[in-house]
PDB file of C-alpha atoms in Angstrom:
ATOM      1  CA  MET A   1     114.968 136.126 153.827  1.00  0.00           C
ATOM      2  CA  THR A   2     115.911 133.086 151.851  1.00  0.00           C
ATOM      3  CA  SER A   3     116.359 129.334 152.974  1.00  0.00           C
ATOM      4  CA  PRO A   4     119.286 127.173 152.288  1.00  0.00           C
ATOM      5  CA  ALA A   5     117.499 125.419 149.654  1.00  0.00           C
ATOM      6  CA  ASP A   6     116.683 128.508 147.603  1.00  0.00           C
ATOM      7  CA  PRO A   7     119.017 128.749 144.474  1.00  0.00           C
ATOM      8  CA  PRO A   8     121.456 131.596 144.649  1.00  0.00           C
ATOM      9  CA  ILE A   9     120.598 134.765 143.349  1.00  0.00           C
ATOM     10  CA  GLY A  10     122.221 136.174 140.111  1.00  0.00           C
ATOM     11  CA  GLY A  11     123.178 133.250 138.174  1.00  0.00           C
ATOM     12  CA  ASP A  12     124.204 129.248 138.510  1.00  0.00           C
ATOM     13  CA  SER A  13     127.791 129.474 139.009  1.00  0.00           C
ATOM     14  CA  GLY A  14     127.339 129.332 142.886  1.00  0.00           C
ATOM     15  CA  GLY A  15     126.911 125.789 143.681  1.00  0.00           C
ATOM     16  CA  GLN A  16     125.175 124.522 140.530  1.00  0.00           C
ATOM     17  CA  LYS A  17     127.106 121.177 139.920  1.00  0.00           C
ATOM     18  CA  ARG A  18     128.297 120.734 136.411  1.00  0.00           C
ATOM     19  CA  PRO A  19     127.481 117.330 135.008  1.00  0.00           C
ATOM     20  CA  LYS A  20     130.422 115.045 134.764  1.00  0.00           C
ATOM     21  CA  LEU A  21     130.325 112.739 131.799  1.00  0.00           C
ATOM     22  CA  LEU A  22     133.079 110.232 130.598  1.00  0.00           C
ATOM     23  CA  ALA A  23     133.342 108.908 126.963  1.00  0.00           C
ATOM     24  CA  VAL A  24     135.423 106.092 125.374  1.00  0.00           C
ATOM     25  CA  THR A  25     135.764 106.168 121.558  1.00  0.00           C
ATOM     26  CA  ALA A  26     137.182 103.393 119.404  1.00  0.00           C
ATOM     27  CA  CYS A  27     137.204 101.980 115.842  1.00  0.00           C
ATOM     28  CA  PRO A  28     138.468  98.828 114.522  1.00  0.00           C
ATOM     29  CA  THR A  29     141.335 100.641 112.590  1.00  0.00           C
ATOM     30  CA  GLY A  30     141.862 103.077 115.509  1.00  0.00           C
ATOM     31  CA  ILE A  31     142.780 106.175 113.358  1.00  0.00           C
ATOM     32  CA  ALA A  32     140.796 108.957 112.264  1.00  0.00           C
ATOM     33  CA  HIS A  33     137.144 108.132 113.480  1.00  0.00           C
ATOM     34  CA  THR A  34     138.621 107.483 117.230  1.00  0.00           C
ATOM     35  CA  TYR A  35     139.991 110.818 117.465  1.00  0.00           C
ATOM     36  CA  MET A  36     137.242 112.720 115.494  1.00  0.00           C
ATOM     37  CA  ALA A  37     134.683 111.352 117.838  1.00  0.00           C
ATOM     38  CA  ALA A  38     136.644 112.246 120.963  1.00  0.00           C
ATOM     39  CA  GLU A  39     137.114 115.881 119.719  1.00  0.00           C
ATOM     40  CA  LYS A  40     133.291 116.463 118.624  1.00  0.00           C
ATOM     41  CA  LEU A  41     131.985 115.027 122.026  1.00  0.00           C
ATOM     42  CA  SER A  42     134.638 117.279 124.120  1.00  0.00           C
ATOM     43  CA  GLN A  43     133.695 120.234 122.161  1.00  0.00           C
ATOM     44  CA  ALA A  44     129.886 119.463 122.485  1.00  0.00           C
ATOM     45  CA  ALA A  45     130.380 118.996 126.238  1.00  0.00           C
ATOM     46  CA  GLU A  46     131.830 122.403 126.571  1.00  0.00           C
ATOM     47  CA  ARG A  47     129.213 124.022 124.683  1.00  0.00           C
ATOM     48  CA  LEU A  48     126.615 122.355 126.888  1.00  0.00           C
ATOM     49  CA  GLY A  49     128.456 123.044 130.033  1.00  0.00           C
ATOM     50  CA  VAL A  50     129.296 119.642 130.854  1.00  0.00           C
ATOM     51  CA  ASP A  51     132.724 118.176 132.167  1.00  0.00           C
ATOM     52  CA  MET A  52     133.707 115.326 130.005  1.00  0.00           C
ATOM     53  CA  LYS A  53     137.019 113.116 129.701  1.00  0.00           C
ATOM     54  CA  VAL A  54     137.326 111.041 126.746  1.00  0.00           C
ATOM     55  CA  GLU A  55     139.553 107.966 126.356  1.00  0.00           C
ATOM     56  CA  THR A  56     140.455 107.115 123.105  1.00  0.00           C
ATOM     57  CA  GLN A  57     141.369 103.493 122.106  1.00  0.00           C
ATOM     58  CA  GLY A  58     143.367 103.939 118.919  1.00  0.00           C
ATOM     59  CA  SER A  59     145.761 102.355 117.004  1.00  0.00           C
ATOM     60  CA  ILE A  60     148.514 103.341 119.623  1.00  0.00           C
ATOM     61  CA  GLY A  61     146.502 101.856 122.494  1.00  0.00           C
ATOM     62  CA  ALA A  62     144.420 103.480 124.904  1.00  0.00           C
ATOM     63  CA  GLU A  63     145.229 107.087 125.786  1.00  0.00           C
ATOM     64  CA  ASN A  64     143.630 109.380 128.439  1.00  0.00           C
ATOM     65  CA  VAL A  65     142.512 106.153 130.137  1.00  0.00           C
ATOM     66  CA  LEU A  66     139.609 106.647 132.673  1.00  0.00           C
ATOM     67  CA  SER A  67     140.610 106.055 136.327  1.00  0.00           C
ATOM     68  CA  ASP A  68     138.473 104.474 139.021  1.00  0.00           C
ATOM     69  CA  ASN A  69     138.072 107.758 140.503  1.00  0.00           C
ATOM     70  CA  ASP A  70     136.801 109.300 137.174  1.00  0.00           C
ATOM     71  CA  VAL A  71     134.296 106.309 136.759  1.00  0.00           C
ATOM     72  CA  ARG A  72     133.172 106.650 140.595  1.00  0.00           C
ATOM     73  CA  ASP A  73     132.319 110.574 139.869  1.00  0.00           C
ATOM     74  CA  ALA A  74     131.002 110.295 136.596  1.00  0.00           C
ATOM     75  CA  ASP A  75     127.024 110.907 136.202  1.00  0.00           C
ATOM     76  CA  GLY A  76     127.046 108.713 132.950  1.00  0.00           C
ATOM     77  CA  ILE A  77     129.329 107.264 130.151  1.00  0.00           C
ATOM     78  CA  ILE A  78     129.091 107.550 126.403  1.00  0.00           C
ATOM     79  CA  ILE A  79     130.846 104.618 124.294  1.00  0.00           C
ATOM     80  CA  ALA A  80     131.113 105.832 120.703  1.00  0.00           C
ATOM     81  CA  ALA A  81     132.874 102.698 119.399  1.00  0.00           C
ATOM     82  CA  ASP A  82     132.792 100.066 116.341  1.00  0.00           C
ATOM     83  CA  LYS A  83     134.646  97.581 118.270  1.00  0.00           C
ATOM     84  CA  ASP A  84     134.040  95.654 121.655  1.00  0.00           C
ATOM     85  CA  VAL A  85     134.742  98.050 124.684  1.00  0.00           C
ATOM     86  CA  ASP A  86     135.021  96.475 128.219  1.00  0.00           C
ATOM     87  CA  ARG A  87     132.233  97.769 130.208  1.00  0.00           C
ATOM     88  CA  SER A  88     132.929  95.774 133.579  1.00  0.00           C
ATOM     89  CA  ARG A  89     134.293  98.920 135.030  1.00  0.00           C
ATOM     90  CA  PHE A  90     131.048 100.857 134.438  1.00  0.00           C
ATOM     91  CA  VAL A  91     128.743  98.842 136.650  1.00  0.00           C
ATOM     92  CA  GLY A  92     126.265 100.795 138.323  1.00  0.00           C
ATOM     93  CA  LYS A  93     126.770 103.711 136.013  1.00  0.00           C
ATOM     94  CA  ARG A  94     124.514 105.018 133.056  1.00  0.00           C
ATOM     95  CA  VAL A  95     125.929 103.768 129.825  1.00  0.00           C
ATOM     96  CA  LEU A  96     124.884 104.765 126.160  1.00  0.00           C
ATOM     97  CA  SER A  97     126.562 102.555 123.591  1.00  0.00           C
ATOM     98  CA  VAL A  98     126.556 103.936 119.969  1.00  0.00           C
ATOM     99  CA  GLY A  99     128.616 103.680 116.810  1.00  0.00           C
ATOM    100  CA  VAL A 100     131.789 105.873 116.444  1.00  0.00           C
ATOM    101  CA  SER A 101     130.036 107.718 113.724  1.00  0.00           C
ATOM    102  CA  GLU A 102     127.219 108.823 115.961  1.00  0.00           C
ATOM    103  CA  GLY A 103     130.017 110.448 118.320  1.00  0.00           C
ATOM    104  CA  ILE A 104     131.090 112.495 115.291  1.00  0.00           C
ATOM    105  CA  SER A 105     127.773 113.552 113.906  1.00  0.00           C
ATOM    106  CA  ARG A 106     125.522 113.739 116.943  1.00  0.00           C
ATOM    107  CA  PRO A 107     127.504 114.466 120.013  1.00  0.00           C
ATOM    108  CA  GLU A 108     125.049 116.990 121.500  1.00  0.00           C
ATOM    109  CA  GLN A 109     122.173 114.313 121.286  1.00  0.00           C
ATOM    110  CA  LEU A 110     124.515 111.642 122.816  1.00  0.00           C
ATOM    111  CA  ILE A 111     125.077 114.217 125.818  1.00  0.00           C
ATOM    112  CA  GLU A 112     121.201 114.707 126.219  1.00  0.00           C
ATOM    113  CA  ARG A 113     120.452 110.803 125.963  1.00  0.00           C
ATOM    114  CA  VAL A 114     122.985 109.630 128.318  1.00  0.00           C
ATOM    115  CA  ARG A 115     120.989 111.253 131.173  1.00  0.00           C
ATOM    116  CA  SER A 116     118.332 108.733 130.712  1.00  0.00           C
ATOM    117  CA  ALA A 117     120.326 105.883 129.511  1.00  0.00           C
ATOM    118  CA  PRO A 118     119.856 102.380 131.380  1.00  0.00           C
ATOM    119  CA  VAL A 119     122.243 101.727 134.260  1.00  0.00           C
ATOM    120  CA  HIS A 120     124.750  98.844 133.489  1.00  0.00           C
ATOM    121  CA  GLY A 121     124.169  95.887 135.637  1.00  0.00           C
ATOM    122  CA  GLY A 122     127.328  93.935 135.044  1.00  0.00           C
ATOM    123  CA  ASP A 123     125.771  90.755 133.432  1.00  0.00           C
ATOM    124  CA  GLU A 124     126.786  91.692 130.163  1.00  0.00           C
ATOM    125  CA  GLY A 125     130.485  91.663 128.788  1.00  0.00           C
TER     126      GLY A 125
END
């Protein structure tokens, strides 16, 4: 007999919660790198079994904007940007901030690193 705390037998699909991450990608010109980083992060998340929503801050403005609900439910946030991104909405969440090129070249590592990133306290911009 199994107790309710025992993991389900035969796989992880029954009750195993997929991590939910958010990302913001941006670069000063807001063209190629912004969207390349978004695509690479999304692809890596899918390979790693992570739910991810990516906000791009490109030349035509912010797209796929993260809602308050997205932020509340997130396990962590990756900011891959070469320009200033407002972090005030991420208070109390683990935030990993890197250059946009890292979002392109090392998306899997960023997804792993955000799990141990410091919690944003709101005292910085």
